[in-house]
Coordinates of C-alpha atoms in Angstrom, one line a residue:
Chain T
X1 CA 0.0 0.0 0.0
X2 CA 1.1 3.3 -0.5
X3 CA 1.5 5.8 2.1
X4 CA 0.5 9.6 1.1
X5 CA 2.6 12.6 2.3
X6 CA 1.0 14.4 4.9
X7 CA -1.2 13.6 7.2
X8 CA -3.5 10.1 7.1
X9 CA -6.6 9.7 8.7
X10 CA -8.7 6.7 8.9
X11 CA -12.0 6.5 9.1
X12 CA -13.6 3.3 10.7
X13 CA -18.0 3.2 10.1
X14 CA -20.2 0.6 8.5
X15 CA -22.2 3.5 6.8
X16 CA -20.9 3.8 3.4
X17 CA -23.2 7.4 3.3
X18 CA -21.1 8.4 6.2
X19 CA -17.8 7.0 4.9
X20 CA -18.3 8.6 1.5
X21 CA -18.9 12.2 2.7
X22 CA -16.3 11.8 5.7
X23 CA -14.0 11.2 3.2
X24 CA -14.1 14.1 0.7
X25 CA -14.9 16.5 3.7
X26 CA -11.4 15.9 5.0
X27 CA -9.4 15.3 1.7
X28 CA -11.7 18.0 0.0
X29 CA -12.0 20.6 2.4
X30 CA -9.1 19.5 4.5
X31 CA -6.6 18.8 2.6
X32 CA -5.8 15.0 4.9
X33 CA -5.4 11.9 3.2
X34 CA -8.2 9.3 4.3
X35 CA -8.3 5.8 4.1
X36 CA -11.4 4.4 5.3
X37 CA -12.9 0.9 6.8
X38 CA -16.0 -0.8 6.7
X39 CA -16.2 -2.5 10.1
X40 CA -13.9 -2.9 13.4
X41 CA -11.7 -6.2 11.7
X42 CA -10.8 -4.5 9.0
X43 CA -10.4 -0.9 10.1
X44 CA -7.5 -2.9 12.3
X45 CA -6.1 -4.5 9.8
X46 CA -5.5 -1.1 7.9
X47 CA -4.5 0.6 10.9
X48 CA -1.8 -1.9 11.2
X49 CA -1.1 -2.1 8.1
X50 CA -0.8 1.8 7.6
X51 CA -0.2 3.6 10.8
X52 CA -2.9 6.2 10.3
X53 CA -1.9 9.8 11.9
X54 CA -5.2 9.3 13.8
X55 CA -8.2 7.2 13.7
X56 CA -11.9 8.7 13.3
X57 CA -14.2 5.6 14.8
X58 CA -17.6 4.6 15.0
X59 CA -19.1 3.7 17.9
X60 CA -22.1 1.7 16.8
X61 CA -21.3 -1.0 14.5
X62 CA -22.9 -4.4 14.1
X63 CA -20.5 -7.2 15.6
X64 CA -17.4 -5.8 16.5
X65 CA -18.2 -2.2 17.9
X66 CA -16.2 0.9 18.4
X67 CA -15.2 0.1 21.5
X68 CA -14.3 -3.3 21.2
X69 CA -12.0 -1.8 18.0
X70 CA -10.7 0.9 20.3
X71 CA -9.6 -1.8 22.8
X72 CA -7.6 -3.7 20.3
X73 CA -5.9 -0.6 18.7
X74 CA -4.8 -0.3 21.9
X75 CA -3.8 -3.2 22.9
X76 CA -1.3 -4.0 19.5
X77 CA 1.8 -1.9 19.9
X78 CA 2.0 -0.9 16.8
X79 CA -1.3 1.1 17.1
X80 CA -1.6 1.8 20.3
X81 CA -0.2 5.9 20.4
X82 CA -2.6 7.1 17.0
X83 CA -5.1 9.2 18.4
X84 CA -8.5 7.8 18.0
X85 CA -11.3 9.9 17.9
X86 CA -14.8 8.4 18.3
X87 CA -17.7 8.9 16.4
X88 CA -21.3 8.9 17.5
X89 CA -24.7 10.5 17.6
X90 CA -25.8 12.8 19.8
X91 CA -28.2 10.4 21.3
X92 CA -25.3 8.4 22.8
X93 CA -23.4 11.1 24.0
X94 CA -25.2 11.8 26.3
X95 CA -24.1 8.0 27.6
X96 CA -20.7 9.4 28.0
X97 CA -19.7 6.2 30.1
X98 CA -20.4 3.9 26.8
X99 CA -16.6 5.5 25.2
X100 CA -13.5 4.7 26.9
X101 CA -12.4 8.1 27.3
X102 CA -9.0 7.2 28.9
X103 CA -8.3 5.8 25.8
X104 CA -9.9 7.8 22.8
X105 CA -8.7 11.7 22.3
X106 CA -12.1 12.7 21.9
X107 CA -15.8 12.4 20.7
X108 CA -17.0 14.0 17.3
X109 CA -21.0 14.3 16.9
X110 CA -23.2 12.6 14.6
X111 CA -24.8 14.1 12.0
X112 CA -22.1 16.2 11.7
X113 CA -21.2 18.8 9.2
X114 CA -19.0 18.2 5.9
X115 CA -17.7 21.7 5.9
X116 CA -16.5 21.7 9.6
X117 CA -15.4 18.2 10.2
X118 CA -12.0 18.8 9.1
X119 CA -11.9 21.7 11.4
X120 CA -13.2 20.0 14.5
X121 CA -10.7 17.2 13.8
X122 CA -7.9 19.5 14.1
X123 CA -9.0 21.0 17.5
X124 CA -9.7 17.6 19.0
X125 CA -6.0 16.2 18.3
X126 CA -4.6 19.7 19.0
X127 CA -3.2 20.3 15.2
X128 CA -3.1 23.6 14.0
X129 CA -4.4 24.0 10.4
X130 CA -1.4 26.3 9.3
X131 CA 0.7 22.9 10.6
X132 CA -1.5 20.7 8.3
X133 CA -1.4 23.0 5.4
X134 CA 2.3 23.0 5.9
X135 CA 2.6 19.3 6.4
X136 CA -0.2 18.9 3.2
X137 CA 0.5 22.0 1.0
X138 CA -1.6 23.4 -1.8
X139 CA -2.9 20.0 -2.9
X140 CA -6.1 20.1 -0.5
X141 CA -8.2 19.7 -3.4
X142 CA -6.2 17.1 -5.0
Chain D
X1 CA -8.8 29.5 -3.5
X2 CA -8.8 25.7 -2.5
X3 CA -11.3 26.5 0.6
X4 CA -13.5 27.7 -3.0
X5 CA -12.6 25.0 -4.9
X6 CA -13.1 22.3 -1.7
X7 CA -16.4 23.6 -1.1
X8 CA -17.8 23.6 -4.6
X9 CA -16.1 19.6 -4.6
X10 CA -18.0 18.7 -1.8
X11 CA -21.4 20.1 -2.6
X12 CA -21.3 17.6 -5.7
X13 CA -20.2 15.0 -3.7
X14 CA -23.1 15.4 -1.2
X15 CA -25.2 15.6 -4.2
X16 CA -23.9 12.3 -5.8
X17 CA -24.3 10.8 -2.5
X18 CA -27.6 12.0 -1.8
X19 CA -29.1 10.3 -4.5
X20 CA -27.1 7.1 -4.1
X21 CA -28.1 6.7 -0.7
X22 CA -32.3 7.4 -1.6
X23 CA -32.7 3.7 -2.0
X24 CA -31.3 2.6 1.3
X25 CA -32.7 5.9 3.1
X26 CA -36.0 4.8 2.1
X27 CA -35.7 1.0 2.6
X28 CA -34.5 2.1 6.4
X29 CA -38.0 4.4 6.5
X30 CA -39.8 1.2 4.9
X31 CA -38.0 -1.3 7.6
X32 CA -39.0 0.9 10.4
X33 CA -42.7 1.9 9.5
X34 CA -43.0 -2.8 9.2
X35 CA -41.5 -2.7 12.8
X36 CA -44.0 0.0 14.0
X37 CA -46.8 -2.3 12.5
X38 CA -45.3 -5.7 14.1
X39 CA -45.3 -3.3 17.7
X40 CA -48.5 -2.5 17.2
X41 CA -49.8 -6.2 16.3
X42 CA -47.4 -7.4 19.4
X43 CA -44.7 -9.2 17.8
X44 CA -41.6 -7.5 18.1
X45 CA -38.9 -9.7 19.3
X46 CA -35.3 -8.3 20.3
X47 CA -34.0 -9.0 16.8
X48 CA -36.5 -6.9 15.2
X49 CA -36.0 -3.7 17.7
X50 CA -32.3 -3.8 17.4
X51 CA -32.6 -3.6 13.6
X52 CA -34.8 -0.8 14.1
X53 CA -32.3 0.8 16.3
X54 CA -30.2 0.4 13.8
X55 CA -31.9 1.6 10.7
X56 CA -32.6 4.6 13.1
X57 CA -29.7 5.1 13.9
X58 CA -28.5 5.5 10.1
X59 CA -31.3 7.3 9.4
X60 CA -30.0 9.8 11.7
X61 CA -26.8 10.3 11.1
X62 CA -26.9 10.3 7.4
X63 CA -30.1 12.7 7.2
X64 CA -28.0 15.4 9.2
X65 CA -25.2 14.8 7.3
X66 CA -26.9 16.2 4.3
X67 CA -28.0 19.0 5.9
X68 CA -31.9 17.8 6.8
X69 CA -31.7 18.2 10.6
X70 CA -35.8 18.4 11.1
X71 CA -35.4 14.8 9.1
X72 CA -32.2 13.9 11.7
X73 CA -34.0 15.1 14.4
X74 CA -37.1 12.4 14.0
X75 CA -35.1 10.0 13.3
X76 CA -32.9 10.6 16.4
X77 CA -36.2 10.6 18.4
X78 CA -38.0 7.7 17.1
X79 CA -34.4 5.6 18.1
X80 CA -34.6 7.2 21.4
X81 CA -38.0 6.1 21.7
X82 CA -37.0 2.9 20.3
X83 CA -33.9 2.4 23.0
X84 CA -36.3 2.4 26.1
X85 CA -37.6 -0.3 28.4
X86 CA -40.6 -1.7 28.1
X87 CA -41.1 -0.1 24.6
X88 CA -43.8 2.3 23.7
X89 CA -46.7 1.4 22.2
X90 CA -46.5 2.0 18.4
X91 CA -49.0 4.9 18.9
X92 CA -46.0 7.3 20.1
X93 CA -44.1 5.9 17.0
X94 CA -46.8 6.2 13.9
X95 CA -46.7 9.9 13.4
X96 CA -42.6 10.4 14.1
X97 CA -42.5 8.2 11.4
X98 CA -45.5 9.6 9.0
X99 CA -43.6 12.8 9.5
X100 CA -40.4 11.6 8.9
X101 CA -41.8 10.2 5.6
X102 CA -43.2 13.2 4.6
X103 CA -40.4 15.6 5.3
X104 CA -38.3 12.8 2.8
X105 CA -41.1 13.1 0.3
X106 CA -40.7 16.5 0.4
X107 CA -37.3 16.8 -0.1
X108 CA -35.5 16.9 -3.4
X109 CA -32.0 17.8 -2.9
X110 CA -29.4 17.9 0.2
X111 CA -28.2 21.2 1.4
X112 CA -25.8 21.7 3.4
X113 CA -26.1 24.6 6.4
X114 CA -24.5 28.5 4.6
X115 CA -21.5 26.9 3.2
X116 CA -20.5 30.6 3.1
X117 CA -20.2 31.1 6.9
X118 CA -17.6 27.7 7.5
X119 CA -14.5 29.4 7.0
X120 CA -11.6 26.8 7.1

């Protein structure tokens, strides 16, 4: 597999809708490079494989869940320091105990918003967007 | 300006997406209004609800995505309503989901909330 300059993100959730837009919010509008997964097995398989900059995960999946796939990122070495964010509706968050918040860097809202994902990404992982655009440069759109 | 050139890129996307996803927006709508009518003739088992949690769930997230919050915002509360014990009797689910049906009926294309104002 080929790994992008810049930063990679990876985004774990069984909803192809969600993947789909996830993905050209924060390549399109962000300028990251995503990768994305279709379930818990396989979005830790690719983290392994790829070593992600950080990890945008779904809570509720059929089978293996976000939590269970949070456990295992962090319980394989090799992806146990990439940030992962987890993703969930509002509904649950109010359930604040259901997300393991010692290990994930944060909690992103669903429905959320194409145009500000890629910002609220940044702020939850503590990266300045001048420090992605660096790290990216002027091929957000490509 | 690639913050121009992004935004314009992800409108179409939305779009495309939009209409990909009608046919499984509306089979979720159609799975849900069945399990309101299996409620209401008493034979929901634990399978059925947590597929209709699900397909709630979806609903949800993807209907907001696109901008249609009223639409997010039923679907939201018909899984909330869905997520308690004992359930509610399908009464308190039938018109959540008639409006939710209506508000998709009525809906042709996604928008997403003053593009203009999301600086980057």
């Amino acid at each position: 597999m080929d790994i992008p300059v810049g930063k990679t993100l990876l985004v774990i959730d069984d909803d192809r809708d969600i993947r789909e837009v996830a993905k050209a919010s924060l390549e399109l509008v962000g300028g990251f490079t995503v990768l994305t997964a279709e379930s818990g097995p396989s979005g830790v398989a690719v983290a392994q494989q790829a070593t992600p900059d950080a990890i945008i995960l779904d809570l509720m999946m059929p089978e293996m869940g976000g939590q269970e796939t949070l456990a295992q990122l962090k319980r394989d070495p090799g992806t146990a320091c990439i940030p992962v964010i987890m993703l969930t509706a509002k509904v649950h968050a109010a359930k604040q105990h259901l997300v393991d918040r010692g290990n994930a860097s944060g909690i992103l809202l669903k429905p959320f918003d194409p145009m500000l994902l890629p910002r609220q990404v940044c702020e939850i992982l503590g990266w300045s967007t001048s420090e992605k655009d660096e790290a990216t440069g002027d091929s957000a759109a490509g | 300006m690639t913050q121009q050139r992004g935004e314009q890129e992800i409108r179409a996307v939305l779009a495309k997406v939009w209409l990909d996803s009608q046919p499984r927006i509306l089979e979720r709508l159609t799975k849900l209004e069945q399990i309101s009518a299996n409620l209401r003739a008493g034979v929901l088992d634990e399978k059925c609800r947590e597929d209709a949690l699900e397909a709630a769930h979806k609903l949800s997230g993807a209907l907001g995505m696109f901008g249609l919050s009223m639409a997010s915002s039923c679907a939201a509360e018909i899984e909330s309503l869905l997520a308690q014990v004992p359930l509610p009797e399908s009464v308190a689910l039938t018109p959540l989901l008639a409006r939710l049906r209506g508000l998709l009926e009525n809906t042709e294309t996604p928008h997403t909330a003053d593009l203009e104002n999301h600086g980057f």
